[in-house]
Tab-separated table of C-alpha atoms in Angstrom:
chain	number	residue	atom	x	y	z
T	1	MET	CA	-38.863	-64.781	124.734
T	2	SER	CA	-38.646	-67.429	122.066
T	3	GLU	CA	-37.745	-70.958	123.100
T	4	GLN	CA	-34.260	-72.287	122.628
T	5	TYR	CA	-34.066	-75.755	121.189
T	6	ARG	CA	-30.327	-76.252	120.954
T	7	ASN	CA	-28.784	-77.923	123.976
T	8	ASN	CA	-26.729	-76.105	126.546
T	9	PHE	CA	-23.384	-77.655	125.730
T	10	LEU	CA	-23.553	-76.667	122.068
T	11	ARG	CA	-24.378	-73.126	123.130
T	12	GLU	CA	-21.583	-73.188	125.695
T	13	VAL	CA	-19.112	-74.269	123.001
T	14	GLU	CA	-20.392	-71.581	120.648
T	15	ALA	CA	-19.968	-68.931	123.328
T	16	ASN	CA	-16.729	-69.992	125.005
T	17	VAL	CA	-14.644	-72.102	122.641
T	18	GLU	CA	-12.433	-70.559	119.969
T	19	GLU	CA	-14.269	-70.771	116.613
T	20	GLY	CA	-16.952	-72.839	118.409
T	21	GLU	CA	-19.753	-71.234	116.415
T	22	TRP	CA	-18.697	-73.417	113.471
T	23	VAL	CA	-19.410	-76.749	115.202
T	24	LYS	CA	-23.037	-77.025	114.091
T	25	ARG	CA	-22.030	-76.757	110.430
T	26	CYS	CA	-20.193	-80.119	110.419
T	27	MET	CA	-21.856	-82.542	107.979
T	28	GLN	CA	-20.218	-85.684	109.396
T	29	CYS	CA	-18.301	-86.636	106.257
T	30	GLY	CA	-15.194	-87.708	108.218
T	31	VAL	CA	-12.625	-86.223	105.822
T	32	CYS	CA	-10.959	-84.562	108.842
T	33	SER	CA	-10.443	-87.880	110.608
T	34	GLY	CA	-9.209	-89.586	107.463
T	35	SER	CA	-6.749	-86.759	106.842
T	36	CYS	CA	-5.276	-86.585	110.345
T	37	PRO	CA	-1.695	-87.880	110.684
T	38	LEU	CA	-2.541	-89.223	114.152
T	39	GLY	CA	-6.075	-90.232	113.135
T	40	PRO	CA	-5.970	-93.799	114.534
T	41	HIS	CA	-4.892	-92.486	117.947
T	42	TRP	CA	-7.907	-90.271	118.628
T	43	GLU	CA	-10.372	-91.630	121.193
T	44	HIS	CA	-13.019	-89.637	119.319
T	45	PRO	CA	-11.999	-88.165	115.955
T	46	PRO	CA	-13.048	-84.568	115.184
T	47	GLN	CA	-16.326	-85.304	113.421
T	48	GLU	CA	-17.338	-87.535	116.316
T	49	LEU	CA	-16.503	-84.754	118.789
T	50	PHE	CA	-18.704	-82.384	116.783
T	51	MET	CA	-21.626	-84.815	116.958
T	52	MET	CA	-21.038	-85.421	120.674
T	53	ILE	CA	-21.131	-81.667	121.289
T	54	ARG	CA	-24.453	-81.496	119.486
T	55	ALA	CA	-25.679	-84.437	121.581
T	56	GLY	CA	-24.754	-82.570	124.765
T	57	LYS	CA	-22.041	-84.974	125.924
T	58	ARG	CA	-20.127	-82.355	127.887
T	59	ASP	CA	-17.999	-84.555	130.145
T	60	GLU	CA	-17.142	-87.112	127.487
T	61	VAL	CA	-15.889	-84.345	125.192
T	62	LEU	CA	-14.004	-82.148	127.625
T	63	LYS	CA	-12.402	-85.026	129.557
T	64	SER	CA	-11.270	-86.758	126.388
T	65	SER	CA	-7.615	-86.990	125.355
T	66	SER	CA	-8.735	-86.618	121.725
T	67	MET	CA	-8.105	-82.931	121.038
T	68	TRP	CA	-4.606	-83.303	122.453
T	69	MET	CA	-3.694	-85.533	119.498
T	70	CYS	CA	-3.768	-82.546	117.136
T	71	THR	CA	-0.328	-81.944	115.574
T	72	SER	CA	-1.493	-78.643	114.019
T	73	CYS	CA	-0.841	-79.900	110.491
T	74	TYR	CA	-3.976	-78.140	109.159
T	75	ASN	CA	-4.865	-80.989	106.787
T	76	CYS	CA	-8.416	-81.013	108.159
T	77	ILE	CA	-8.835	-77.274	107.547
T	78	ALA	CA	-7.485	-77.532	104.013
T	79	ARG	CA	-9.796	-80.420	103.146
T	80	CYS	CA	-13.056	-79.771	105.043
T	81	PRO	CA	-15.773	-79.345	102.382
T	82	ARG	CA	-17.649	-77.022	104.708
T	83	GLU	CA	-14.554	-74.998	105.566
T	84	LEU	CA	-14.722	-75.487	109.311
T	85	PRO	CA	-11.544	-74.215	111.026
T	86	ILE	CA	-11.176	-77.640	112.656
T	87	THR	CA	-7.596	-77.230	113.897
T	88	HIS	CA	-8.550	-74.054	115.753
T	89	ILE	CA	-11.669	-75.662	117.205
T	90	MET	CA	-9.531	-78.548	118.509
T	91	HIS	CA	-7.083	-76.098	120.102
T	92	GLY	CA	-10.064	-74.196	121.492
T	93	LEU	CA	-11.677	-77.320	122.978
T	94	ALA	CA	-8.359	-78.436	124.480
T	95	HIS	CA	-7.793	-75.001	126.016
T	96	TYR	CA	-11.328	-74.765	127.362
T	97	ALA	CA	-11.069	-78.239	128.933
T	98	GLU	CA	-7.770	-77.271	130.579
T	99	ARG	CA	-9.184	-73.956	131.753
T	100	LEU	CA	-12.089	-75.727	133.457
T	101	GLY	CA	-9.739	-78.286	134.998
T	102	LEU	CA	-11.383	-81.133	133.077
T	103	ALA	CA	-8.510	-82.084	130.750
T	104	PRO	CA	-6.887	-85.457	131.527
T	105	LYS	CA	-4.170	-84.821	134.096
T	106	ASN	CA	-1.442	-87.001	132.705
T	107	GLN	CA	-1.878	-86.060	129.091
T	108	GLN	CA	1.666	-85.463	127.802
T	109	THR	CA	0.826	-82.915	125.111
T	110	ASN	CA	-1.223	-80.952	127.624
T	111	LYS	CA	1.779	-80.894	129.949
T	112	PHE	CA	4.174	-79.872	127.206
T	113	ALA	CA	1.815	-77.209	125.824
T	114	GLN	CA	1.314	-75.771	129.317
T	115	ARG	CA	5.057	-75.595	129.882
T	116	PHE	CA	5.535	-73.972	126.488
T	117	TRP	CA	3.092	-71.207	127.411
T	118	ASN	CA	4.598	-70.672	130.868
T	119	ASN	CA	8.060	-70.548	129.346
T	120	LEU	CA	7.243	-67.950	126.696
T	121	SER	CA	5.071	-65.728	128.873
T	122	LYS	CA	7.854	-65.290	131.442
T	123	THR	CA	10.299	-63.382	129.224
T	124	GLY	CA	8.297	-63.021	126.013
T	125	ARG	CA	10.457	-65.513	124.158
T	126	VAL	CA	10.869	-69.272	124.307
T	127	ASN	CA	13.950	-70.594	126.045
T	128	GLU	CA	14.379	-73.942	124.293
T	129	LEU	CA	16.769	-75.429	126.843
T	130	LYS	CA	14.623	-74.613	129.883
T	131	LEU	CA	11.490	-75.761	128.055
T	132	THR	CA	13.037	-79.110	127.184
T	133	LEU	CA	14.455	-79.700	130.657
T	134	SER	CA	11.226	-78.666	132.410
T	135	PHE	CA	9.404	-81.244	130.295
T	136	TYR	CA	11.954	-84.021	130.836
T	137	PHE	CA	12.027	-83.462	134.595
T	138	MET	CA	8.288	-82.988	135.151
T	139	ASN	CA	7.880	-86.516	136.534
T	140	GLY	CA	10.666	-86.165	139.091
T	141	PHE	CA	14.424	-86.100	139.170
T	142	MET	CA	15.175	-89.745	138.361
T	143	ALA	CA	12.675	-89.826	135.495
T	144	GLY	CA	14.308	-86.658	134.192
T	145	VAL	CA	17.801	-88.136	134.353
T	146	LYS	CA	16.593	-91.236	132.499
T	147	MET	CA	14.884	-89.137	129.829
T	148	SER	CA	17.968	-86.931	129.449
T	149	LEU	CA	20.197	-89.992	129.020
T	150	ASN	CA	17.855	-91.308	126.343
T	151	MET	CA	18.128	-88.002	124.531
T	152	GLN	CA	21.857	-87.574	125.184
T	153	LYS	CA	22.987	-88.079	121.601
T	154	VAL	CA	20.308	-85.797	120.181
T	155	GLY	CA	21.373	-83.097	122.643
T	156	LEU	CA	25.055	-83.576	121.862
T	157	GLY	CA	24.384	-83.231	118.135
T	158	MET	CA	22.522	-79.992	118.751
T	159	LEU	CA	25.296	-78.743	121.035
T	160	LEU	CA	28.063	-79.488	118.534
T	161	SER	CA	26.169	-77.802	115.702
T	162	LYS	CA	25.751	-74.735	117.966
T	163	ARG	CA	21.966	-75.058	117.954
T	164	LEU	CA	21.722	-75.573	121.693
T	165	ASN	CA	23.389	-73.213	124.126
T	166	PRO	CA	23.980	-74.526	127.679
T	167	PHE	CA	24.249	-70.964	128.998
T	168	GLU	CA	20.583	-70.376	128.211
T	169	ILE	CA	19.957	-72.010	131.583
T	170	LEU	CA	21.270	-68.810	133.224
T	171	GLY	CA	18.620	-66.607	131.657
T	172	GLY	CA	18.999	-66.313	127.958
T	173	HIS	CA	16.980	-64.424	125.408
T	174	GLY	CA	13.926	-62.342	126.208
T	175	CYS	CA	11.948	-59.179	125.398
T	176	LYS	CA	13.255	-55.925	126.814
T	177	ASP	CA	9.715	-54.883	127.693
T	178	SER	CA	8.665	-58.179	129.264
T	179	LYS	CA	6.680	-56.189	131.872
T	180	GLY	CA	4.595	-54.563	129.139
T	181	LEU	CA	4.087	-57.897	127.470
T	182	GLN	CA	2.940	-59.492	130.704
T	183	ALA	CA	0.510	-56.609	131.301
T	184	ILE	CA	-0.976	-57.220	127.834
T	185	LEU	CA	-1.361	-60.958	128.478
T	186	LYS	CA	-2.924	-60.330	131.911
T	187	LYS	CA	-5.461	-57.923	130.458
T	188	ALA	CA	-6.304	-60.329	127.620
T	189	ARG	CA	-6.847	-63.143	130.104
T	190	GLU	CA	-9.103	-60.904	132.241
T	191	ILE	CA	-11.274	-59.975	129.257
T	192	GLU	CA	-11.594	-63.654	128.342
T	193	ASP	CA	-12.395	-64.689	131.943
T	194	ALA	CA	-15.145	-62.060	132.120
T	195	LYS	CA	-16.644	-63.310	128.872
T	196	ILE	CA	-16.661	-66.927	130.069
T	197	ALA	CA	-18.153	-65.938	133.436
T	198	LYS	CA	-20.963	-64.206	131.582
T	199	PHE	CA	-22.178	-67.366	129.850
T	200	GLN	CA	-25.231	-68.663	131.669
T	201	GLY	CA	-26.250	-71.511	129.373
H	1	MET	CA	19.784	-48.994	100.996
H	2	ALA	CA	18.929	-52.426	99.708
H	3	LYS	CA	16.509	-52.852	96.833
H	4	HIS	CA	14.030	-54.936	98.853
H	5	ASN	CA	13.210	-53.963	102.450
H	6	TYR	CA	11.036	-55.868	104.883
H	7	SER	CA	10.003	-55.743	108.503
H	8	PHE	CA	11.431	-59.014	109.775
H	9	TYR	CA	10.019	-61.307	112.449
H	10	PRO	CA	12.908	-63.697	113.248
H	11	GLY	CA	11.227	-65.869	115.922
H	12	CYS	CA	12.561	-67.588	119.036
H	13	SER	CA	14.283	-70.572	117.475
H	14	SER	CA	16.318	-68.350	115.121
H	15	GLN	CA	18.158	-66.683	118.002
H	16	LYS	CA	21.854	-67.231	118.666
H	17	GLY	CA	22.424	-70.719	120.003
H	18	ALA	CA	18.851	-71.831	119.273
H	19	SER	CA	17.623	-74.713	117.140
H	20	SER	CA	17.188	-72.877	113.826
H	21	SER	CA	19.998	-70.329	114.163
H	22	ASN	CA	21.469	-72.032	111.082
H	23	GLN	CA	18.386	-71.039	109.086
H	24	LEU	CA	18.841	-67.390	110.019
H	25	ARG	CA	22.549	-67.453	109.124
H	26	SER	CA	21.974	-68.907	105.664
H	27	THR	CA	18.979	-66.616	105.108
H	28	GLN	CA	21.180	-63.604	105.813
H	29	THR	CA	23.673	-64.942	103.283
H	30	ILE	CA	21.146	-65.216	100.460
H	31	CYS	CA	19.749	-61.785	101.357
H	32	GLU	CA	23.193	-60.317	100.661
H	33	GLU	CA	23.206	-61.979	97.250
H	34	LEU	CA	19.668	-60.893	96.383
H	35	ASP	CA	19.856	-57.301	97.690
H	36	ILE	CA	17.256	-57.933	100.394
H	37	GLN	CA	17.352	-56.191	103.746
H	38	LEU	CA	15.539	-57.678	106.715
H	39	ASN	CA	14.850	-55.125	109.463
H	40	ASP	CA	14.115	-56.805	112.789
H	41	ILE	CA	10.852	-55.820	114.482
H	42	PRO	CA	12.131	-54.094	117.638
H	43	ASP	CA	11.582	-56.147	120.820
H	44	TRP	CA	9.476	-58.795	119.038
H	45	ASN	CA	7.952	-61.578	121.165
H	46	CYS	CA	7.089	-65.255	120.727
H	47	CYS	CA	4.010	-66.018	118.570
H	48	SER	CA	3.090	-68.943	120.908
H	49	ALA	CA	3.439	-71.231	117.855
H	50	SER	CA	0.673	-73.774	117.469
H	51	ILE	CA	1.285	-75.489	120.788
H	52	GLY	CA	0.767	-72.565	123.203
H	53	TYR	CA	-2.979	-73.160	123.375
H	54	ALA	CA	-3.054	-75.153	126.624
H	55	GLY	CA	-2.120	-72.123	128.701
H	56	GLY	CA	-2.989	-69.333	126.293
H	57	GLY	CA	-6.582	-68.715	125.282
H	58	GLU	CA	-7.575	-67.194	121.966
H	59	LEU	CA	-7.274	-63.585	123.098
H	60	PRO	CA	-3.876	-63.790	124.833
H	61	ARG	CA	-2.504	-65.593	121.760
H	62	LEU	CA	-3.964	-63.021	119.371
H	63	ALA	CA	-2.522	-60.299	121.599
H	64	LEU	CA	0.972	-61.781	121.263
H	65	SER	CA	0.874	-61.552	117.477
H	66	ALA	CA	-0.914	-58.194	117.575
H	67	ARG	CA	1.922	-56.797	119.715
H	68	ASN	CA	4.471	-57.811	117.085
H	69	ILE	CA	2.393	-56.331	114.275
H	70	ALA	CA	1.831	-53.101	116.241
H	71	LEU	CA	5.582	-52.771	116.888
H	72	SER	CA	6.251	-53.325	113.194
H	73	GLU	CA	3.644	-50.707	112.266
H	74	GLN	CA	5.478	-48.207	114.464
H	75	ALA	CA	9.021	-49.015	113.359
H	76	HIS	CA	8.569	-49.941	109.679
H	77	PRO	CA	5.236	-48.449	108.560
H	78	ASP	CA	5.828	-48.996	104.849
H	79	GLN	CA	7.253	-52.512	104.938
H	80	ASP	CA	5.515	-55.883	104.721
H	81	ILE	CA	6.116	-58.210	107.655
H	82	VAL	CA	8.182	-61.239	106.686
H	83	ALA	CA	8.913	-64.434	108.623
H	84	THR	CA	11.120	-67.399	107.770
H	85	CYS	CA	9.620	-69.690	110.421
H	86	ALA	CA	6.447	-71.478	109.353
H	87	ALA	CA	4.830	-71.251	112.786
H	88	CYS	CA	5.731	-67.555	113.231
H	89	TRP	CA	4.275	-66.736	109.829
H	90	LEU	CA	1.137	-68.786	110.356
H	91	ALA	CA	0.346	-67.390	113.812
H	92	THR	CA	0.984	-63.803	112.734
H	93	ARG	CA	-1.017	-64.051	109.539
H	94	GLU	CA	-3.845	-65.891	111.269
H	95	ALA	CA	-4.045	-63.170	113.944
H	96	ASN	CA	-3.884	-60.406	111.343
H	97	ASP	CA	-6.702	-61.983	109.310
H	98	ARG	CA	-8.894	-62.739	112.304
H	99	LEU	CA	-8.537	-59.260	113.798
H	100	ASN	CA	-9.324	-57.655	110.466
H	101	GLU	CA	-12.440	-59.802	110.057
H	102	ASN	CA	-13.850	-59.671	113.583
H	103	SER	CA	-14.488	-56.258	115.113
H	104	GLY	CA	-15.287	-57.715	118.543
H	105	LEU	CA	-11.951	-59.517	118.764
H	106	LEU	CA	-10.216	-56.429	117.419
H	107	ALA	CA	-11.706	-54.216	120.150
H	108	ASN	CA	-10.775	-56.730	122.872
H	109	THR	CA	-7.252	-57.169	121.519
H	110	ASN	CA	-6.656	-53.445	121.364
H	111	GLU	CA	-7.943	-53.081	124.902
H	112	ALA	CA	-5.333	-55.641	125.980
H	113	LEU	CA	-2.583	-53.988	123.898
H	114	LYS	CA	-3.335	-50.661	125.586
H	115	ALA	CA	-1.964	-52.163	128.798
H	116	GLY	CA	1.400	-52.198	127.019
H	117	GLY	CA	0.925	-48.814	125.345
H	118	LEU	CA	0.300	-50.209	121.848
H	119	THR	CA	-2.421	-50.239	119.167
H	120	PHE	CA	-2.988	-52.687	116.314
H	121	LYS	CA	-4.047	-51.050	113.057
H	122	GLY	CA	-3.972	-54.075	110.778
H	123	ASN	CA	-3.023	-52.593	107.424
H	124	LYS	CA	0.055	-54.767	106.896
H	125	LYS	CA	0.653	-57.788	104.736
H	126	ILE	CA	2.121	-60.783	106.569
H	127	ARG	CA	4.312	-62.763	104.197
H	128	HIS	CA	6.448	-65.865	104.225
H	129	PHE	CA	10.053	-65.397	103.122
H	130	VAL	CA	9.462	-67.921	100.322
H	131	GLU	CA	6.763	-65.584	98.952
H	132	ILE	CA	9.349	-62.808	98.835
H	133	LEU	CA	11.700	-65.036	96.866
H	134	ILE	CA	9.070	-66.214	94.379
H	135	GLU	CA	6.945	-63.096	93.989
H	136	ASP	CA	9.380	-60.215	94.527
H	137	ILE	CA	12.592	-61.751	93.169
H	138	GLY	CA	11.235	-64.483	90.847
H	139	TYR	CA	12.883	-67.708	89.636
H	140	GLU	CA	14.953	-65.818	87.029
H	141	GLY	CA	16.252	-63.493	89.718
H	142	LEU	CA	16.932	-66.430	92.009
H	143	LYS	CA	18.981	-68.084	89.292
H	144	LYS	CA	21.210	-65.081	88.571
H	145	PRO	CA	23.611	-65.421	91.539
H	146	VAL	CA	24.126	-69.178	90.915
H	147	THR	CA	27.852	-69.726	90.337
H	148	LYS	CA	28.076	-73.347	91.501
H	149	PRO	CA	25.077	-75.263	90.172
H	150	LEU	CA	24.252	-78.233	92.427
H	151	GLU	CA	24.741	-80.705	89.606
H	152	GLY	CA	24.369	-84.417	90.270
H	153	ILE	CA	22.512	-83.980	93.566
H	154	LYS	CA	19.027	-85.425	93.937
H	155	ILE	CA	16.870	-83.732	96.525
H	156	ALA	CA	13.507	-84.521	98.111
H	157	GLY	CA	11.596	-81.257	98.500
H	158	TYR	CA	9.803	-81.644	101.809
H	159	VAL	CA	7.328	-78.756	102.106
H	160	GLY	CA	5.661	-80.019	105.299
H	161	CYS	CA	2.542	-78.595	106.883
H	162	GLN	CA	2.533	-75.050	108.091
H	163	THR	CA	4.265	-73.399	105.134
H	164	ASN	CA	1.584	-75.075	103.061
H	165	ARG	CA	-1.630	-75.052	105.090
H	166	PRO	CA	-3.951	-73.343	105.834
H	167	PHE	CA	-2.550	-70.444	103.768
H	168	GLY	CA	0.202	-71.815	101.584
H	169	ILE	CA	2.219	-69.941	99.021
H	170	ASP	CA	-0.023	-68.010	96.667
H	171	GLY	CA	-0.939	-69.968	93.537
H	172	GLU	CA	0.261	-73.337	94.890
H	173	SER	CA	-2.004	-76.304	95.672
H	174	PHE	CA	-2.268	-77.786	99.164
H	175	GLU	CA	-1.784	-81.345	97.969
H	176	ASN	CA	1.105	-80.881	95.557
H	177	PRO	CA	2.873	-77.521	95.831
H	178	LEU	CA	5.642	-77.218	93.243
H	179	TYR	CA	7.723	-74.232	94.311
H	180	LEU	CA	10.333	-76.184	96.238
H	181	ASP	CA	10.900	-78.545	93.292
H	182	LYS	CA	11.190	-75.528	90.970
H	183	LEU	CA	13.684	-73.938	93.344
H	184	ILE	CA	15.754	-77.158	93.439
H	185	GLU	CA	15.852	-77.105	89.613
H	186	THR	CA	16.710	-73.412	89.581
H	187	LEU	CA	19.809	-74.222	91.652
H	188	GLY	CA	20.892	-76.933	89.200
H	189	ALA	CA	19.931	-79.964	91.318
H	190	GLU	CA	17.362	-82.629	90.540
H	191	PRO	CA	14.124	-82.859	92.538
H	192	VAL	CA	12.702	-86.248	93.516
H	193	GLU	CA	9.643	-86.601	91.325
H	194	ASN	CA	6.342	-87.446	92.973
H	195	TYR	CA	7.832	-87.338	96.465
H	196	GLU	CA	4.797	-88.812	98.171
H	197	LYS	CA	5.468	-87.428	101.658
H	198	LYS	CA	6.014	-83.890	100.392
H	199	VAL	CA	3.212	-82.362	102.488
H	200	SER	CA	2.992	-84.937	105.298
H	201	CYS	CA	3.259	-84.057	108.959
H	202	CYS	CA	6.444	-84.657	111.017
H	203	GLY	CA	4.526	-84.546	114.289
H	204	GLY	CA	5.491	-80.944	115.020
H	205	ALA	CA	5.698	-80.178	118.732
H	206	LEU	CA	4.242	-83.603	119.499
H	207	MET	CA	7.719	-84.999	118.833
H	208	PHE	CA	8.287	-84.089	122.509
H	209	SER	CA	5.039	-85.346	123.981
H	210	GLU	CA	4.251	-88.263	121.647
H	211	PRO	CA	7.707	-89.339	120.432
H	212	GLU	CA	6.712	-92.809	119.236
H	213	LYS	CA	3.771	-91.600	117.171
H	214	SER	CA	5.787	-88.717	115.704
H	215	GLN	CA	8.865	-90.779	114.917
H	216	ALA	CA	6.627	-93.187	112.981
H	217	LEU	CA	5.580	-90.216	110.813
H	218	VAL	CA	9.187	-89.102	110.288
H	219	LYS	CA	10.195	-92.645	109.374
H	220	ASP	CA	7.747	-92.568	106.442
H	221	ILE	CA	8.974	-89.142	105.328
H	222	ILE	CA	12.608	-90.321	105.232
H	223	GLU	CA	11.820	-93.730	103.735
H	224	SER	CA	9.967	-92.130	100.877
H	225	ALA	CA	12.899	-89.759	100.225
H	226	TYR	CA	15.320	-92.712	100.056
H	227	ASP	CA	12.933	-94.616	97.789
H	228	GLY	CA	12.885	-91.618	95.444
H	229	GLY	CA	16.689	-91.781	95.252
H	230	ALA	CA	17.329	-88.643	97.298
H	231	ASP	CA	20.794	-87.627	98.516
H	232	MET	CA	19.230	-85.174	100.925
H	233	ILE	CA	15.967	-83.615	102.071
H	234	VAL	CA	15.320	-79.877	101.817
H	235	THR	CA	12.637	-77.994	103.723
H	236	PRO	CA	11.527	-74.436	104.487
H	237	CYS	CA	10.319	-75.217	108.028
H	238	PRO	CA	12.421	-75.148	111.241
H	239	VAL	CA	10.367	-77.871	112.953
H	240	CYS	CA	10.408	-80.130	109.868
H	241	GLN	CA	14.161	-79.644	109.516
H	242	LEU	CA	14.814	-80.534	113.145
H	243	ASN	CA	12.400	-83.439	113.443
H	244	VAL	CA	13.576	-85.048	110.216
H	245	GLU	CA	17.268	-84.621	111.059
H	246	VAL	CA	17.956	-85.310	114.713
H	247	TYR	CA	15.905	-88.414	115.538
H	248	GLN	CA	17.267	-90.654	112.765
H	249	GLU	CA	19.433	-92.654	115.145
H	250	GLN	CA	16.517	-93.330	117.490
H	251	ILE	CA	14.357	-94.351	114.525
H	252	ASN	CA	17.122	-96.659	113.292
H	253	LYS	CA	17.284	-98.296	116.704
H	254	LYS	CA	13.558	-98.880	116.843
H	255	TYR	CA	12.888	-99.930	113.252
H	256	GLY	CA	16.224	-101.440	112.191
H	257	THR	CA	16.625	-98.854	109.421
H	258	LYS	CA	19.946	-97.327	108.392
H	259	PHE	CA	18.897	-93.718	107.924
H	260	ASN	CA	21.637	-91.133	107.663
H	261	ILE	CA	20.256	-88.523	105.305
H	262	PRO	CA	20.954	-84.790	105.655
H	263	SER	CA	17.988	-82.467	106.117
H	264	VAL	CA	18.823	-78.909	105.032
H	265	TYR	CA	17.126	-75.550	104.639
H	266	TYR	CA	16.502	-74.173	101.152
H	267	SER	CA	18.578	-71.171	102.248
H	268	THR	CA	21.566	-73.470	102.836
H	269	LEU	CA	21.165	-74.961	99.341
H	270	MET	CA	20.939	-71.493	97.834
H	271	SER	CA	23.984	-70.192	99.727
H	272	VAL	CA	26.109	-73.083	98.420
H	273	ALA	CA	24.823	-72.658	94.849
H	274	TYR	CA	25.561	-68.931	95.134
H	275	GLY	CA	29.204	-69.817	95.744
H	276	ARG	CA	29.298	-68.883	99.402
H	277	SER	CA	31.408	-70.594	102.061
H	278	ALA	CA	30.316	-73.530	104.198
H	279	GLN	CA	30.229	-71.125	107.135
H	280	ASP	CA	27.933	-68.659	105.321
H	281	ALA	CA	25.706	-71.535	104.227
H	282	ALA	CA	25.572	-72.694	107.875
H	283	LEU	CA	26.707	-76.169	106.867
H	284	ASN	CA	28.362	-76.458	110.280
H	285	GLY	CA	24.838	-76.281	111.711
H	286	GLN	CA	24.045	-79.740	110.367
H	287	VAL	CA	23.742	-82.568	112.872
H	288	ILE	CA	23.904	-84.985	109.917
H	289	ARG	CA	26.573	-83.495	107.672
H	290	ALA	CA	25.644	-82.636	104.092
H	291	ILE	CA	28.919	-83.904	102.598
H	292	LYS	CA	27.925	-83.298	98.964
H	293	LEU	CA	27.213	-79.653	99.729
H	294	GLU	CA	30.430	-79.336	101.750
H	295	GLU	CA	32.377	-80.597	98.729
H	296	ILE	CA	30.793	-78.026	96.423
H	297	ALA	CA	31.342	-75.236	98.941
H	298	ALA	CA	35.020	-76.220	99.248
H	299	LYS	CA	35.599	-76.023	95.460
H	300	SER	CA	37.140	-72.769	94.379
């Protein structure tokens, strides 16, 4: 067997992270970081994350809040001279960190994104009212009341323009075949779990 | 039967009582004028947008879009899939492209779909509704139904992110797409020239989780519209529309600004220019009223 020179973490990212096989192609130009609307707020901007992956800094990358700053604006993808699908890699890194339980616990976008997924996978469609309330009230009842009061006028505006329906709380929209949809998602998750379990480094 | 038929993916926020139900209403109005029929994909599901990634891995998210495409293939085999929502379009097209390019992912996705009795074939085109308007109807065709040109109104064409990147409308540049400005002119209004925040990000879903950072982005988008002399902002994207419209009061409080500028869908503009009622144009769906459009709609 020929020797493998690339470090384990790079190979782990290539095997288990969405579009991870692109990481090694980054040429460190920094256009992604300069193009990001939340650029100044990243602990480690994308090109730094790519270099850290290549340097084997597993914990520093996966425990970072950085990837959770991605607004999915796709500026970095549009501008990357080497055509790396950076947005997708950031989503992939964030998901992988969460899946391994390494993502920062109090990261707000992580919490919102998790609630978004749970909300949609229940009925097959997003219930905007329940999603919003579950996010506002995630830090307890009083925090939720405070948050709701802050957002009162926004909510009222939406209500009056008929773009928020209070009765959604009772159930609301959903797929007829939500059972079938859930079976599909369960199977997809199983296939992905098996693939990740297979990676030995 | 209408002249133009499409398999339509409406998306969660277009549903009755949801945040972009006004976009769907005005879209239906312009479809009547342009002889377009949108046939809903039966039992469609959420695309997981761009924020579903925390809980959903690559395969479950691809499977969501693949289910929609498979249902469309069954129900409307000869029709392109069309979405009005930027995130719906992006996720569906991304999944379609990736599954067509990667046989491993395709096999895994179809194995998952089998659990719901479906198969993805992948021979469909996934198009944005704006592409339908520009490519299938054309600016000349879009001008024909105009009975009330939007004269004297200056509008900032805010294209935003996901209608523009990574795919964009065919033939347009990422940095300065021109179709929205052309559409504004087609309807008789005046576009803000060199609107510098035309393709800037509004924060998207991070408006919930990072409100301060996102509101700072929206502040710049609105400021630049005012500086260009705009009476209103127009956008194709449900998240852009919402984020730019409903947080103005909070931004005013924080930054001492006096923002009160309407943010409307292009379909609302078109409905008014086509002589339709305020109701058909979904003007009652505005949180910040578009008075100038209401006045035109009220004229007989």
